[in-house]
Coordinates of C-alpha atoms in Angstrom, one line a residue:
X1 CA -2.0 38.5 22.1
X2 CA -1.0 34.8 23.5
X3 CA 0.8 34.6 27.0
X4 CA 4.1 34.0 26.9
X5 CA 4.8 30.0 27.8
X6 CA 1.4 29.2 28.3
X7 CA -0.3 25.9 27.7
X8 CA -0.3 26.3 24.2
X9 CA 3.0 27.7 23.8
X10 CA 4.0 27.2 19.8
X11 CA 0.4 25.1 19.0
X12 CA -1.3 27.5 16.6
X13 CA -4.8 25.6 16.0
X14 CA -7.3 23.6 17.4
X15 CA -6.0 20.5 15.6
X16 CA -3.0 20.9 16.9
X17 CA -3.4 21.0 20.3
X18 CA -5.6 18.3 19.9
X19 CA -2.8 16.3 19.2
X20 CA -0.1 17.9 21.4
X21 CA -2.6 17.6 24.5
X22 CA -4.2 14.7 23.9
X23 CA -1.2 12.8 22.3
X24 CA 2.3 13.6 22.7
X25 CA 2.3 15.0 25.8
X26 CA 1.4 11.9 27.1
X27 CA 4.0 9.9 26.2
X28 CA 7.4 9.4 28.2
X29 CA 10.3 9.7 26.7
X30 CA 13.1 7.2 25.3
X31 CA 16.2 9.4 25.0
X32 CA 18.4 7.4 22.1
X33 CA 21.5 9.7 22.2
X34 CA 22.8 12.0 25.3
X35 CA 25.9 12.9 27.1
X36 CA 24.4 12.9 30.5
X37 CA 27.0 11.3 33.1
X38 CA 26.0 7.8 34.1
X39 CA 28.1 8.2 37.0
X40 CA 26.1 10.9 38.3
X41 CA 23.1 9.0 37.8
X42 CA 24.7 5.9 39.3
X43 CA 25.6 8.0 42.6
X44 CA 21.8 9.7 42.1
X45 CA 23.5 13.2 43.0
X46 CA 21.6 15.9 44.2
X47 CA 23.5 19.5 43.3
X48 CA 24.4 21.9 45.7
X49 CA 22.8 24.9 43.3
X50 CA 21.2 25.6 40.0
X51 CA 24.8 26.9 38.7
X52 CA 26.0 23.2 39.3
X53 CA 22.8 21.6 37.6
X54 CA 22.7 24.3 34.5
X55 CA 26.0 25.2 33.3
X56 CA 28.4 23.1 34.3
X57 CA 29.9 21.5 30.5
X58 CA 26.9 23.7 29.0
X59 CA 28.9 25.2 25.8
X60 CA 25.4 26.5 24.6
X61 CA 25.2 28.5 27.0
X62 CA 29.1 29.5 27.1
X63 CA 28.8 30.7 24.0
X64 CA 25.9 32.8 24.3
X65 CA 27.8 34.5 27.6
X66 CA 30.9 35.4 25.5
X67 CA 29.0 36.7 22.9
X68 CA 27.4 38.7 25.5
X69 CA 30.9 40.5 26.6
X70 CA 31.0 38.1 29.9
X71 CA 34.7 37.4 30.7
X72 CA 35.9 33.4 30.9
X73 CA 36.2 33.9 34.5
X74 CA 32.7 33.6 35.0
X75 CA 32.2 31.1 32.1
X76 CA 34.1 28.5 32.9
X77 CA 37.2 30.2 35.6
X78 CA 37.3 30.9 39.1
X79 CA 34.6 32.9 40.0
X80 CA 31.8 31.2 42.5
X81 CA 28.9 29.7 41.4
X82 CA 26.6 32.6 41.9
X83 CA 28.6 35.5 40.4
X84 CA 28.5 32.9 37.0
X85 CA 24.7 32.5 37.7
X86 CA 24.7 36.1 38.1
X87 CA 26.2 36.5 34.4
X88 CA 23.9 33.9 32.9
X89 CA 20.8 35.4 33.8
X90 CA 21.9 38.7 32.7
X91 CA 22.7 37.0 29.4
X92 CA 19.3 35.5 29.0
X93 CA 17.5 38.7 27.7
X94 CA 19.8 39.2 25.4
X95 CA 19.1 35.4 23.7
X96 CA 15.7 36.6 22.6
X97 CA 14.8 34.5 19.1
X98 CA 17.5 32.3 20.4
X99 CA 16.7 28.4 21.2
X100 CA 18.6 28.9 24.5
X101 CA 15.7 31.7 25.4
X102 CA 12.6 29.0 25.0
X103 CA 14.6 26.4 26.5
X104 CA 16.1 28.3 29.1
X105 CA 12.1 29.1 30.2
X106 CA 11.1 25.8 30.0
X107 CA 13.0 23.9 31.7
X108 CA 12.6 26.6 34.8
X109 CA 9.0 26.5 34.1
X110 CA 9.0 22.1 33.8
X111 CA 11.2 21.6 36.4
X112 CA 11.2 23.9 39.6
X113 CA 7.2 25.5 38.2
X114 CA 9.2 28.7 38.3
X115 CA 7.1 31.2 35.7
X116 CA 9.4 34.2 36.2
X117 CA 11.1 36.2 33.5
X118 CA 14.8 35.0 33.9
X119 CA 17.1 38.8 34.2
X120 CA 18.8 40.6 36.1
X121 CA 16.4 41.5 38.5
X122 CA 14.7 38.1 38.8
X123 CA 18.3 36.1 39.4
X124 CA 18.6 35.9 42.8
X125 CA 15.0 35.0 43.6
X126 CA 15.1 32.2 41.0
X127 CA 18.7 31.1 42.4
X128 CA 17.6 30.7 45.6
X129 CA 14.1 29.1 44.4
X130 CA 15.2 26.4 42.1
X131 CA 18.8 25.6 44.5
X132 CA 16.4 25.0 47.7
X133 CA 14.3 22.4 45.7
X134 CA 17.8 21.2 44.0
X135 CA 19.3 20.3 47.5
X136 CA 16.4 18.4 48.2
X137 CA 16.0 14.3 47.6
X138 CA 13.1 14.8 45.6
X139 CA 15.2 17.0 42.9
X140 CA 18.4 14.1 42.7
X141 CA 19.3 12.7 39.3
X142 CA 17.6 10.3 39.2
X143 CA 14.0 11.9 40.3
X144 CA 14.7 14.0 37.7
X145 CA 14.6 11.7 35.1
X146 CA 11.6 10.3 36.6
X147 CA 9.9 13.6 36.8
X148 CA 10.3 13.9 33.1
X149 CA 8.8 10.3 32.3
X150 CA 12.1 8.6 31.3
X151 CA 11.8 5.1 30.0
X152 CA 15.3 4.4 28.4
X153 CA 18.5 6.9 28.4
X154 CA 21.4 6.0 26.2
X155 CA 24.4 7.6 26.8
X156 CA 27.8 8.0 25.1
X157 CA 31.2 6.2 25.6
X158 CA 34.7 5.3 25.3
X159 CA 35.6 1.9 24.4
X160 CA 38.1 2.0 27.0
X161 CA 35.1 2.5 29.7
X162 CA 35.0 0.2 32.4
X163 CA 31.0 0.6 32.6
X164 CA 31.2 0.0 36.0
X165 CA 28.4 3.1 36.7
X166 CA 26.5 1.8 34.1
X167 CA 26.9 -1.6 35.9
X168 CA 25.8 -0.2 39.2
X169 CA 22.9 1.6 37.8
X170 CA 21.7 -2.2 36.4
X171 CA 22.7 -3.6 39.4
X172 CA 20.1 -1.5 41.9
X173 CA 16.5 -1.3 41.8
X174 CA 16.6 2.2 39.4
X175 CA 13.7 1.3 37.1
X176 CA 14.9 3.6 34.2
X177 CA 16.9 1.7 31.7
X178 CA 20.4 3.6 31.8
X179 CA 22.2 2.1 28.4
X180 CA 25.7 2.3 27.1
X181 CA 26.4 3.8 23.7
X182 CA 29.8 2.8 21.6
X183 CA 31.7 6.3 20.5
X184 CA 34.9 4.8 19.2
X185 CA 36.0 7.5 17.1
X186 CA 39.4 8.0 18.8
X187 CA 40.6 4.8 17.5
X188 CA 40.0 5.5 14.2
X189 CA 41.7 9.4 13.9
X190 CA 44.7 8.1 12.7
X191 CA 46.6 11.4 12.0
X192 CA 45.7 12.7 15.5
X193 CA 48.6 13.4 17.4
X194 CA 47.1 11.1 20.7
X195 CA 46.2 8.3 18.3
X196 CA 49.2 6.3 19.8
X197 CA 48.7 6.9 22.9
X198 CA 44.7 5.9 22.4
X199 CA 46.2 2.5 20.9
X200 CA 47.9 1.7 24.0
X201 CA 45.0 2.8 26.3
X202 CA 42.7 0.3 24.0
X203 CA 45.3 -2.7 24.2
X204 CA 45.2 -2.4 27.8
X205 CA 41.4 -2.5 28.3
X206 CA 41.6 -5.2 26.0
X207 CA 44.1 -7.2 27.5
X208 CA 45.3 -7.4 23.9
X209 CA 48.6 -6.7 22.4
X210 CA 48.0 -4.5 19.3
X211 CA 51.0 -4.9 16.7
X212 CA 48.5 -4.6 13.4
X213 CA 45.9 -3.3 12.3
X214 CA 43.8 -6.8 12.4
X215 CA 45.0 -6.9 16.0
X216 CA 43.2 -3.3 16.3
X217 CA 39.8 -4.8 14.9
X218 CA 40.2 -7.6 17.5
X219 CA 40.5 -5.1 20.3
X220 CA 38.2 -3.2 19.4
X221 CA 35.5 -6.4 18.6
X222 CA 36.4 -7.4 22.3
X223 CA 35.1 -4.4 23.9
X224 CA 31.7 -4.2 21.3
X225 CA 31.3 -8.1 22.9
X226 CA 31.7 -6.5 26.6
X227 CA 29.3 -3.3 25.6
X228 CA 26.9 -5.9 23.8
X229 CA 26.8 -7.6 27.4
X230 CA 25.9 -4.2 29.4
X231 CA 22.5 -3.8 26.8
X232 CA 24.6 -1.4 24.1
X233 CA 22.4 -1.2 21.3
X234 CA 23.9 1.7 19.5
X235 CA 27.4 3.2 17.9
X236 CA 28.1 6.6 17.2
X237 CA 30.8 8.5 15.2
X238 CA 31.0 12.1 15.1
X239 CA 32.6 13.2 11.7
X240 CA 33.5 16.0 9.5
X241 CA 32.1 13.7 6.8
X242 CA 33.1 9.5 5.3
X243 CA 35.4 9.8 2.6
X244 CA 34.9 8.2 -0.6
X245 CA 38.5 6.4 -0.9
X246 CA 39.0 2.9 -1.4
X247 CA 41.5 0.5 0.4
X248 CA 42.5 -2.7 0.4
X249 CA 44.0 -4.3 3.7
X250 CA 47.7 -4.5 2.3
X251 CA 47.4 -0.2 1.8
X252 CA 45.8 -0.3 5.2
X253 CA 47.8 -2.3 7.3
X254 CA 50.9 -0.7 5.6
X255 CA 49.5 2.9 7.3
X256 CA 48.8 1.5 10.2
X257 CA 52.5 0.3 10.9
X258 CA 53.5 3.8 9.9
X259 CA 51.6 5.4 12.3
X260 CA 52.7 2.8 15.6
X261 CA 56.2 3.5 14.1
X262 CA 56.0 7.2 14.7
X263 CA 55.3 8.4 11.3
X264 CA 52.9 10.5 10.0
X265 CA 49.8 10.0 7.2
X266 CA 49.2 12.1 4.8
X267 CA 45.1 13.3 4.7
X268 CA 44.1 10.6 2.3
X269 CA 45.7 8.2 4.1
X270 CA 43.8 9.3 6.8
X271 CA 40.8 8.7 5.3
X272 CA 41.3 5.6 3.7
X273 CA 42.0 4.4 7.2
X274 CA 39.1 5.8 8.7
X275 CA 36.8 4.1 6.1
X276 CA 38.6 0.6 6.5
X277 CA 37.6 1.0 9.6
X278 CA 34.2 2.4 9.3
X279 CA 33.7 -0.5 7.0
X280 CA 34.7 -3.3 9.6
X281 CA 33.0 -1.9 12.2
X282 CA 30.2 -1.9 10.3
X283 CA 30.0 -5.2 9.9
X284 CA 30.6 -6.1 13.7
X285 CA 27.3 -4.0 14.6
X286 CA 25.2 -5.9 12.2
X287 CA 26.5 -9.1 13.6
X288 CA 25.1 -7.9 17.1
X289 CA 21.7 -6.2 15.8
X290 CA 23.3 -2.7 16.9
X291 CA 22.0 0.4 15.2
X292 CA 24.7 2.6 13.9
X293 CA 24.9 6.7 14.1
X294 CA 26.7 9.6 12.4
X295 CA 26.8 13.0 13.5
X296 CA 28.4 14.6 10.1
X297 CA 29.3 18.3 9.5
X298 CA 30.9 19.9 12.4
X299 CA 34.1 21.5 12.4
X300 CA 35.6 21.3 15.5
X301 CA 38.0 23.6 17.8
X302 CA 38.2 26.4 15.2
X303 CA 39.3 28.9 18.2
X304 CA 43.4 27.2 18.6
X305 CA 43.9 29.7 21.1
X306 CA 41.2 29.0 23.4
X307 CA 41.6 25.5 22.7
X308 CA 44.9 25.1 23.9
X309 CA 43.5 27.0 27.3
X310 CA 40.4 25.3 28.1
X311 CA 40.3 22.4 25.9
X312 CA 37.8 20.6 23.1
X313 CA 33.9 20.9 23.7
X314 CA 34.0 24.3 25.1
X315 CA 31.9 26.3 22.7
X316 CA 34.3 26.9 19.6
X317 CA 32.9 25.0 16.5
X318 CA 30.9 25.5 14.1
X319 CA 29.1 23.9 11.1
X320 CA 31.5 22.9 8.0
X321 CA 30.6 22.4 4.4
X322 CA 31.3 19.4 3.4
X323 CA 31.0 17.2 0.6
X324 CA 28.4 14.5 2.1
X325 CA 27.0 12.5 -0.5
X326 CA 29.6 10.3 -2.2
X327 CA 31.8 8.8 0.7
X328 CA 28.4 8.2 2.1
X329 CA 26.8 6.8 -0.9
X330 CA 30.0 4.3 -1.5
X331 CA 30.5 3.3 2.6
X332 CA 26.7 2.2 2.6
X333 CA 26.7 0.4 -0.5
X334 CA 29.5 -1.7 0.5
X335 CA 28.1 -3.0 3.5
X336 CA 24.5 -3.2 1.8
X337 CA 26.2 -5.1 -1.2
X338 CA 27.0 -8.2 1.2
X339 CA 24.0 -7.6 3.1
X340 CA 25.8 -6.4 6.2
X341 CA 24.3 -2.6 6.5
X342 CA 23.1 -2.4 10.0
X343 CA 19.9 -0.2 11.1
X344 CA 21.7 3.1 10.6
X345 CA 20.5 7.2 11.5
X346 CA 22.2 9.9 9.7
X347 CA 22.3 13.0 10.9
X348 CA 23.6 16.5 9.4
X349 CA 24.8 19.5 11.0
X350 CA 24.5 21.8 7.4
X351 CA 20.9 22.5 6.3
X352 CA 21.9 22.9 3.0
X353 CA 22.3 18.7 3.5
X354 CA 19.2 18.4 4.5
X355 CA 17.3 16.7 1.3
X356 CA 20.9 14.9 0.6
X357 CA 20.8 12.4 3.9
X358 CA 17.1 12.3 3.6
X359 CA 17.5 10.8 0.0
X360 CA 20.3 8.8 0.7
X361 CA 18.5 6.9 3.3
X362 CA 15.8 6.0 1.0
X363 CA 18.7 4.4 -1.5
X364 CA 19.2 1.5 1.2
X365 CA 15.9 0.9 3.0
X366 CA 15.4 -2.6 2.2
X367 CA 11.7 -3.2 3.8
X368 CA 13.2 -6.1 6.3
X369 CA 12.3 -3.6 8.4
X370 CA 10.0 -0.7 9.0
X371 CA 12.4 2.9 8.7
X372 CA 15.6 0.7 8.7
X373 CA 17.6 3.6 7.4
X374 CA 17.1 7.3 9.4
X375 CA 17.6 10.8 8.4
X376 CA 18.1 11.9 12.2
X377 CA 16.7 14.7 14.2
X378 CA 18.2 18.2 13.7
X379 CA 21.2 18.1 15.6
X380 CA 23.5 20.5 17.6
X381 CA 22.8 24.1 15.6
X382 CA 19.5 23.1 14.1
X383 CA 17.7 21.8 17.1
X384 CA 16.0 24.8 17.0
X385 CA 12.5 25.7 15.6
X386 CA 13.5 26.7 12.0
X387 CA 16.1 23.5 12.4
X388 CA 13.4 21.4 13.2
X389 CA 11.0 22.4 10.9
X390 CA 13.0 21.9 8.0
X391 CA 14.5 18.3 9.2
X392 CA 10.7 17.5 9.3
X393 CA 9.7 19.1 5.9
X394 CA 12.5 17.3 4.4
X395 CA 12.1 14.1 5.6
X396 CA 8.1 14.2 5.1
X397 CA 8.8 15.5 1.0
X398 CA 11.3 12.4 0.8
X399 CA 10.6 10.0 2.6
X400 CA 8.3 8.9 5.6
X401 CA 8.0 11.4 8.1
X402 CA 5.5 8.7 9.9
X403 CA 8.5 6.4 10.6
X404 CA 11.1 8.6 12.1
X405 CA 12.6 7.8 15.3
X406 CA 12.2 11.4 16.7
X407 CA 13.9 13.6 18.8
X408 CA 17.0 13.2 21.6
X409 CA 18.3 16.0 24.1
X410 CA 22.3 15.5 23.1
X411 CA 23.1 17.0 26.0
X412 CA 24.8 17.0 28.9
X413 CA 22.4 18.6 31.1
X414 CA 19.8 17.1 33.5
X415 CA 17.6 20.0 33.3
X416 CA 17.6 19.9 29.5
X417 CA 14.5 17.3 28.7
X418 CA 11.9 20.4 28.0
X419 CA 13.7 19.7 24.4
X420 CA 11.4 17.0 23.8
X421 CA 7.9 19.0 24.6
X422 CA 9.8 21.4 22.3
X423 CA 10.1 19.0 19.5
X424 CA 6.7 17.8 20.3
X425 CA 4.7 20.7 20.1
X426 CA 6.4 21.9 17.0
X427 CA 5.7 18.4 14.8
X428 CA 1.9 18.7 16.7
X429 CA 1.7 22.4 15.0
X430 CA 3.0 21.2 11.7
X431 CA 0.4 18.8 11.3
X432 CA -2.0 21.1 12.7
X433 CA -1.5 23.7 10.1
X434 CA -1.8 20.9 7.6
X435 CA -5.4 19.9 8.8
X436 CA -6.3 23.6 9.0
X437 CA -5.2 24.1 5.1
X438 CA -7.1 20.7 4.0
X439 CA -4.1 19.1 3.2
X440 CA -4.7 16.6 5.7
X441 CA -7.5 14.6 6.7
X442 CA -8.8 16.1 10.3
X443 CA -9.1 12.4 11.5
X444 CA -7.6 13.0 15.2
X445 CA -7.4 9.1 16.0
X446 CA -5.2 8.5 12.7
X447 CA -3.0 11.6 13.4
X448 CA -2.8 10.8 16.9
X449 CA -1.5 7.6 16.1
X450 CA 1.6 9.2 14.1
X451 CA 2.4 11.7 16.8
X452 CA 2.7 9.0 19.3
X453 CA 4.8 6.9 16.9
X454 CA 7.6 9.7 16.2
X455 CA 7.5 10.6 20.0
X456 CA 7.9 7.5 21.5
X457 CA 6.7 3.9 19.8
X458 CA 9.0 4.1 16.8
X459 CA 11.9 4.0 18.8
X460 CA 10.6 1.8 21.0
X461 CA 10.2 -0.9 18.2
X462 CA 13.5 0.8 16.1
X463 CA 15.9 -0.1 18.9
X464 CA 14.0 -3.0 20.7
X465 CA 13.3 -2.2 24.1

């Protein structure tokens, strides 16, 4: 019987601990896609307690507590930071077979070398343990990106955002590169009930009045120009799916006035809008050698009550079944038929889409570049073993498992980095359990090479920094 958490934690042969040990351990980590707060890291805060550091805007966690009978006061209400401490780590044996139950381990384990069994009995011992080193300069934001061999963090923004942290970050001697990333999704939900309110927000930041829907590309082309100047090398969209309507700019703009008149859309309008959009965009990042990303498949702020009393990304959505392949298919090959498809990652929150996005991305690799087009890491629900596995078995069975980017935290935790060993170890033990079946040549330096490409250099050379 193995310890639990031990060295070799989830590397099941020699060959593959060969390869974790002597490969991707080693290399640091270039984290493409986060929600960590760059003003946090800008100010280098330093939190008063592990409650602070572990579950503030955690809805992983959240979730798993209200499963587990704990009441929203201690979740997210009112009650001090140790009684919710209290509840989490009384929650924690109850995650067994959960990712929250490995990570949770981990990242006590990586971070404060705490080894203890995280319950009831344990909590106030590990509390006090981990706080004490918390309060401490060593164990500020920033340290702890350093402790974790950072090279690049990218995070995710608003159009509107000034950048100024991101700014300040560049601006100091901070030798992690902190990088904006452009989320402009809000300016796209036309039938959203704020989506007027985010059109005056945009014209203000930027300084331009909007009156149509070309004066909305303008906008939103001024504040890509000001995130190109801050070192944004990425988009992202987060969306139920790309719908598979045409448009042409007379239909579009027509919507458009519509909507600024206080009208509604209808759902196909909707989309037709949103793929416009999609479409022009799309263009603008190729222009500026930006990658593009999209998160597909969630459905969001299913719980209306709940939502109305503590607001969206709180821990009430869940993974949708959409129809994925022909919006997608049509959005691509528009931009790739007048050679305007940017580097783009796709990434699915369904497994039954796994093999889908993995194909798709093979119909528009051009071989200008090496992996242009990405079927992404499993994201959200699937960044879990199983999750994981089967993002990597699909993409090795269509395409080129050598070439992927790799794994990202998307979190917004500065404890949460232990996801990449997790990745790590589990791609090391996949290969390892090819080698130890013949299936694959036991030639360490080859293999080694690979591991260190999806764990660090792809990236590196994918996004150019």
């Amino acid at each position: 019987m193995k310890p639990f958490l031990d060295k070799d934690f989830l590397l099941q042969s020699e060959p593959a601990r060969r390869l974790y040990h002597g490969a991707a351990a080693l290399q640091p980590i270039i984290d493409y896609h986060s929600h960590l707060s760059p003003e946090h890291i800008a100010s280098d805060r330093v939190f008063d307690n592990l409650t602070q550091a572990w579950l503030e805007g955690d809805h992983y966690k959240w979730r798993a507590m209200r499963t587990n009978g704990v009441k929203e006061r201690y979740i997210t209400g009112d009650a001090d930071d140790y009684e919710k401490f209290e509840k989490w780590a009384a929650t924690v044996p109850w995650t067994v077979r959960n990712p929250l139950f490995h990570w949770t381990h981990l990242e006590l384990k990586r971070t404060f070398d705490i080894s203890d069994f995280l319950g009831p009995r344990s909590a106030r011992k590990i509390y006090e343990t981990a706080s004490a080193q918390l309060r401490t300069p060593e164990y500020s934001v920033r340290n702890l990106l350093r402790k974790a061999k950072f090279e690049v963090v990218c995070t995710t923004d608003d159009p509107c955002d000034s950048l100024e942290h991101h700014e300040t970050i560049r601006d100091s001697d901070f030798e992690i590169q902190v990088l904006p990333t452009f989320r402009p999704d809000k300016y796209l939900a036309i039938g959203s009930e704020a989506f007027p309110e985010q059109i005056r927000r945009l014209s203000n930041a930027a300084a331009t009045v909007i009156q149509t829907h070309e004066d909305l590309l303008a906008a939103l082309e001024k504040r890509i120009d000001f995130f190109d100047r801050m070192g944004c090398r990425l988009s992202d969209h987060g969306l139920e799916r790309i719908p598979s309507e045409s448009f042409t700019a007379t239909e579009v703009e027509a919507i458009f006035q519509r909507r600024l008149d206080g009208g509604t859309v209808s759902p196909t309008e909707a989309g037709v809008f949103l793929v416009a959009m999609l479409d022009r965009l799309g263009r603008m990042y190729h222009r500026r050698d930006w990658a593009q990303q999209f998160h597909l498949g969630a459905l969001r702020n299913n719980n209306t009550r709940l939502l109305r009393q503590l607001g969206p990304d709180t821990g009430f959505d869940s993974i949708g079944d959409f129809d994925q392949a022909t919006g997608l298919s049509r959005f691509l090959d528009r931009l790739d038929a007048d050679d305007q498809l940017p580097r783009t990652i796709l990434y699915n929150l369904n497994p039954r889409d796994n093999e889908v996005l993995a194909t798709m991305v093979g119909n528009f690799n051009d071989g200008s570049i090496a992996g242009k087009m990405q079927f992404g890491s499993a994201w959200w629900f699937l960044d879990q073993r199983d999750g994981m596995e089967r993002q990597i078995n699909a993409l090795s069975n269509m395409g080129l498992l050598s070439r992927f980017i790799g794994m990202l935290t998307d979190s917004r935790s500065f404890l949460s980095f232990p996801r990449h060993e997790y990745f790590r170890r589990i791609l090391c033990n996949l290969l390892g359990d090819d080698i130890e079946r013949g299936e694959v040549p036991n030639d360490t330096d080859w293999l080694s090479g690979v591991v260190n490409g999806i764990s660090y250099l792809n990236a590196k050379a994918y996004f150019k920094f």
